[in-house]
PDB file of C-alpha atoms in Angstrom:
ATOM      1  CA  GLN A   1     -14.481   1.883   1.761  1.00 88.00           C
ATOM      2  CA  VAL A   2     -11.122   0.972   3.141  1.00 95.00           C
ATOM      3  CA  GLN A   3      -9.268   4.215   4.608  1.00 97.00           C
ATOM      4  CA  LEU A   4      -6.189   4.806   6.317  1.00 97.00           C
ATOM      5  CA  VAL A   5      -5.833   8.681   7.298  1.00 97.00           C
ATOM      6  CA  GLU A   6      -2.651  10.093   8.724  1.00 98.00           C
ATOM      7  CA  SER A   7      -2.122  13.201  10.791  1.00 98.00           C
ATOM      8  CA  GLY A   8       0.422  14.705  12.694  1.00 98.00           C
ATOM      9  CA  GLY A   9       3.154  15.454  10.291  1.00 98.00           C
ATOM     10  CA  GLY A  10       4.816  18.975  10.215  1.00 98.00           C
ATOM     11  CA  LEU A  11       8.325  20.932  10.267  1.00 98.00           C
ATOM     12  CA  VAL A  12      10.209  20.339  13.675  1.00 98.00           C
ATOM     13  CA  GLN A  13      13.796  21.262  14.593  1.00 98.00           C
ATOM     14  CA  PRO A  14      16.399  18.508  14.963  1.00 98.00           C
ATOM     15  CA  GLY A  15      16.181  17.048  18.418  1.00 98.00           C
ATOM     16  CA  GLY A  16      12.275  17.721  18.464  1.00 98.00           C
ATOM     17  CA  SER A  17       9.432  15.481  18.738  1.00 98.00           C
ATOM     18  CA  LEU A  18       6.381  14.822  16.787  1.00 98.00           C
ATOM     19  CA  ARG A  19       3.655  12.020  16.992  1.00 98.00           C
ATOM     20  CA  LEU A  20       2.051  10.681  13.782  1.00 98.00           C
ATOM     21  CA  SER A  21      -1.506   8.951  14.208  1.00 98.00           C
ATOM     22  CA  CYS A  22      -3.259   6.800  11.592  1.00 98.00           C
ATOM     23  CA  ALA A  23      -6.891   6.121  11.668  1.00 98.00           C
ATOM     24  CA  ALA A  24      -8.262   2.892  10.061  1.00 97.00           C
ATOM     25  CA  SER A  25     -11.628   1.896   8.914  1.00 97.00           C
ATOM     26  CA  GLY A  26     -13.400  -0.412   6.600  1.00 95.00           C
ATOM     27  CA  ILE A  27     -10.873  -3.117   7.942  1.00 93.00           C
ATOM     28  CA  ILE A  28     -11.139  -5.902  10.842  1.00 93.00           C
ATOM     29  CA  PHE A  29      -8.281  -4.032  12.636  1.00 93.00           C
ATOM     30  CA  ARG A  30      -7.303  -7.219  14.441  1.00 93.00           C
ATOM     31  CA  GLU A  31      -6.576  -9.145  11.259  1.00 93.00           C
ATOM     32  CA  TYR A  32      -4.020  -6.687  10.038  1.00 96.00           C
ATOM     33  CA  VAL A  33      -0.307  -5.830  10.934  1.00 97.00           C
ATOM     34  CA  MET A  34       0.160  -1.934  11.098  1.00 97.00           C
ATOM     35  CA  GLY A  35       2.687   0.460  10.618  1.00 98.00           C
ATOM     36  CA  TRP A  36       4.749   2.988   8.880  1.00 98.00           C
ATOM     37  CA  TYR A  37       6.840   3.425   5.755  1.00 98.00           C
ATOM     38  CA  ARG A  38       8.394   6.538   4.728  1.00 98.00           C
ATOM     39  CA  GLN A  39      10.014   7.811   1.355  1.00 98.00           C
ATOM     40  CA  ALA A  40      12.324  10.761   0.782  1.00 97.00           C
ATOM     41  CA  PRO A  41      12.906  12.172  -2.679  1.00 92.00           C
ATOM     42  CA  GLY A  42      15.145  10.122  -4.634  1.00 93.00           C
ATOM     43  CA  LYS A  43      14.866   7.294  -2.164  1.00 95.00           C
ATOM     44  CA  GLN A  44      13.254   4.169  -1.931  1.00 96.00           C
ATOM     45  CA  ARG A  45      10.376   3.616   0.518  1.00 96.00           C
ATOM     46  CA  GLU A  46      11.549   1.945   3.531  1.00 97.00           C
ATOM     47  CA  LEU A  47       9.867   0.504   6.550  1.00 97.00           C
ATOM     48  CA  VAL A  48      10.227   2.467   9.752  1.00 98.00           C
ATOM     49  CA  ALA A  49       7.983   0.333  12.321  1.00 98.00           C
ATOM     50  CA  ALA A  50       5.325  -2.216  12.113  1.00 98.00           C
ATOM     51  CA  ILE A  51       3.218  -3.843  15.054  1.00 98.00           C
ATOM     52  CA  THR A  52       1.033  -6.836  14.969  1.00 97.00           C
ATOM     53  CA  SER A  53      -2.334  -7.514  16.893  1.00 94.00           C
ATOM     54  CA  GLY A  54      -0.201  -9.068  19.407  1.00 95.00           C
ATOM     55  CA  PHE A  55       1.716  -6.045  19.999  1.00 96.00           C
ATOM     56  CA  ASP A  56       4.880  -7.389  18.485  1.00 97.00           C
ATOM     57  CA  THR A  57       7.178  -4.344  17.188  1.00 98.00           C
ATOM     58  CA  ASN A  58       9.657  -4.212  14.642  1.00 98.00           C
ATOM     59  CA  TYR A  59      11.621  -1.146  14.109  1.00 98.00           C
ATOM     60  CA  ASP A  60      14.303   0.001  11.093  1.00 98.00           C
ATOM     61  CA  ASP A  61      17.562   0.200  13.045  1.00 98.00           C
ATOM     62  CA  SER A  62      17.713   3.927  12.058  1.00 97.00           C
ATOM     63  CA  VAL A  63      14.780   4.751  14.464  1.00 98.00           C
ATOM     64  CA  LYS A  64      15.464   2.207  17.292  1.00 98.00           C
ATOM     65  CA  GLY A  65      15.431   3.875  20.468  1.00 98.00           C
ATOM     66  CA  ARG A  66      14.058   6.995  19.014  1.00 98.00           C
ATOM     67  CA  PHE A  67      10.631   6.162  17.537  1.00 98.00           C
ATOM     68  CA  THR A  68       7.860   4.051  19.457  1.00 98.00           C
ATOM     69  CA  ILE A  69       5.019   2.509  17.768  1.00 98.00           C
ATOM     70  CA  SER A  70       1.616   1.714  19.247  1.00 98.00           C
ATOM     71  CA  ARG A  71      -1.749   0.647  18.558  1.00 98.00           C
ATOM     72  CA  ASP A  72      -5.501   1.188  19.958  1.00 97.00           C
ATOM     73  CA  SER A  73      -7.657  -1.718  19.302  1.00 95.00           C
ATOM     74  CA  VAL A  74     -10.577  -0.056  20.452  1.00 95.00           C
ATOM     75  CA  GLU A  75     -10.306   3.116  18.178  1.00 96.00           C
ATOM     76  CA  ASN A  76      -8.685   1.284  15.412  1.00 97.00           C
ATOM     77  CA  MET A  77      -5.422   3.709  15.363  1.00 98.00           C
ATOM     78  CA  VAL A  78      -1.908   3.153  14.991  1.00 98.00           C
ATOM     79  CA  PHE A  79       0.606   5.856  16.346  1.00 98.00           C
ATOM     80  CA  LEU A  80       4.251   6.737  15.949  1.00 98.00           C
ATOM     81  CA  GLN A  81       5.984   8.597  18.640  1.00 98.00           C
ATOM     82  CA  MET A  82       9.094  10.167  17.005  1.00 98.00           C
ATOM     83  CA  ASN A  83      11.630  11.778  19.238  1.00 98.00           C
ATOM     84  CA  SER A  84      15.160  12.978  18.964  1.00 98.00           C
ATOM     85  CA  LEU A  85      14.342  13.766  15.313  1.00 98.00           C
ATOM     86  CA  LYS A  86      17.173  13.806  12.759  1.00 98.00           C
ATOM     87  CA  ARG A  87      17.417  15.976   9.682  1.00 97.00           C
ATOM     88  CA  GLU A  88      17.641  12.555   8.014  1.00 97.00           C
ATOM     89  CA  ASP A  89      14.265  11.582   9.034  1.00 98.00           C
ATOM     90  CA  THR A  90      12.669  14.049   6.832  1.00 98.00           C
ATOM     91  CA  ALA A  91      10.490  12.137   4.401  1.00 98.00           C
ATOM     92  CA  LEU A  92       6.666  11.487   3.840  1.00 98.00           C
ATOM     93  CA  TYR A  93       5.594   8.743   6.021  1.00 98.00           C
ATOM     94  CA  TYR A  94       3.008   6.628   5.098  1.00 98.00           C
ATOM     95  CA  CYS A  95       0.395   4.446   7.307  1.00 98.00           C
ATOM     96  CA  TYR A  96      -0.077   0.827   6.002  1.00 97.00           C
ATOM     97  CA  ALA A  97      -2.256  -2.008   6.913  1.00 97.00           C
ATOM     98  CA  ASN A  98      -1.197  -5.673   5.970  1.00 96.00           C
ATOM     99  CA  SER A  99      -2.976  -9.080   6.102  1.00 93.00           C
ATOM    100  CA  LYS A 100      -1.040 -12.079   5.579  1.00 84.00           C
ATOM    101  CA  ARG A 101      -4.029 -14.252   5.176  1.00 85.00           C
ATOM    102  CA  MET A 102      -5.779 -11.996   2.644  1.00 81.00           C
ATOM    103  CA  VAL A 103      -2.371 -11.202   0.963  1.00 86.00           C
ATOM    104  CA  THR A 104      -3.455  -7.537   0.956  1.00 91.00           C
ATOM    105  CA  THR A 105      -1.933  -3.985   1.838  1.00 94.00           C
ATOM    106  CA  PHE A 106      -3.708  -0.761   2.171  1.00 96.00           C
ATOM    107  CA  TRP A 107      -1.934   2.531   2.088  1.00 97.00           C
ATOM    108  CA  GLY A 108      -2.592   6.188   3.560  1.00 97.00           C
ATOM    109  CA  ARG A 109      -1.817   9.018   1.219  1.00 97.00           C
ATOM    110  CA  GLY A 110       1.041  10.240   3.578  1.00 97.00           C
ATOM    111  CA  THR A 111       2.064  12.970   5.915  1.00 98.00           C
ATOM    112  CA  GLN A 112       4.947  14.926   5.335  1.00 98.00           C
ATOM    113  CA  VAL A 113       7.690  15.157   8.258  1.00 98.00           C
ATOM    114  CA  THR A 114      10.427  17.834   7.606  1.00 98.00           C
ATOM    115  CA  VAL A 115      13.160  18.137  10.255  1.00 98.00           C
ATOM    116  CA  SER A 116      15.140  21.273   9.981  1.00 97.00           C
ATOM    117  CA  SER A 117      16.823  24.079  11.710  1.00 94.00           C
TER     118      SER A 117
END
């Protein structure tokens, strides 16, 4: 019954913006660190951004100053605002939910972001 559903991916030109959304269900939202990973073909999956229930955030250096992660504890959603997009941001972006206490991680199916002119 746990489900993470991403949306908002698409094709955008370099310098453009996208906002990714992830709707979580089947979890006690406040018990999970939420965030985004991405994976490009031939590359390892890498952490993009994460946010705790206390709104502490962590960003990969490559996206600092350009991406902003946020969460809505009422709607059980996490967002990733992506500005000043670069071609190297092209990847499949996955939403995840991680519980340290339960040693459990859940994943969405991913949403594709393609940055190209």
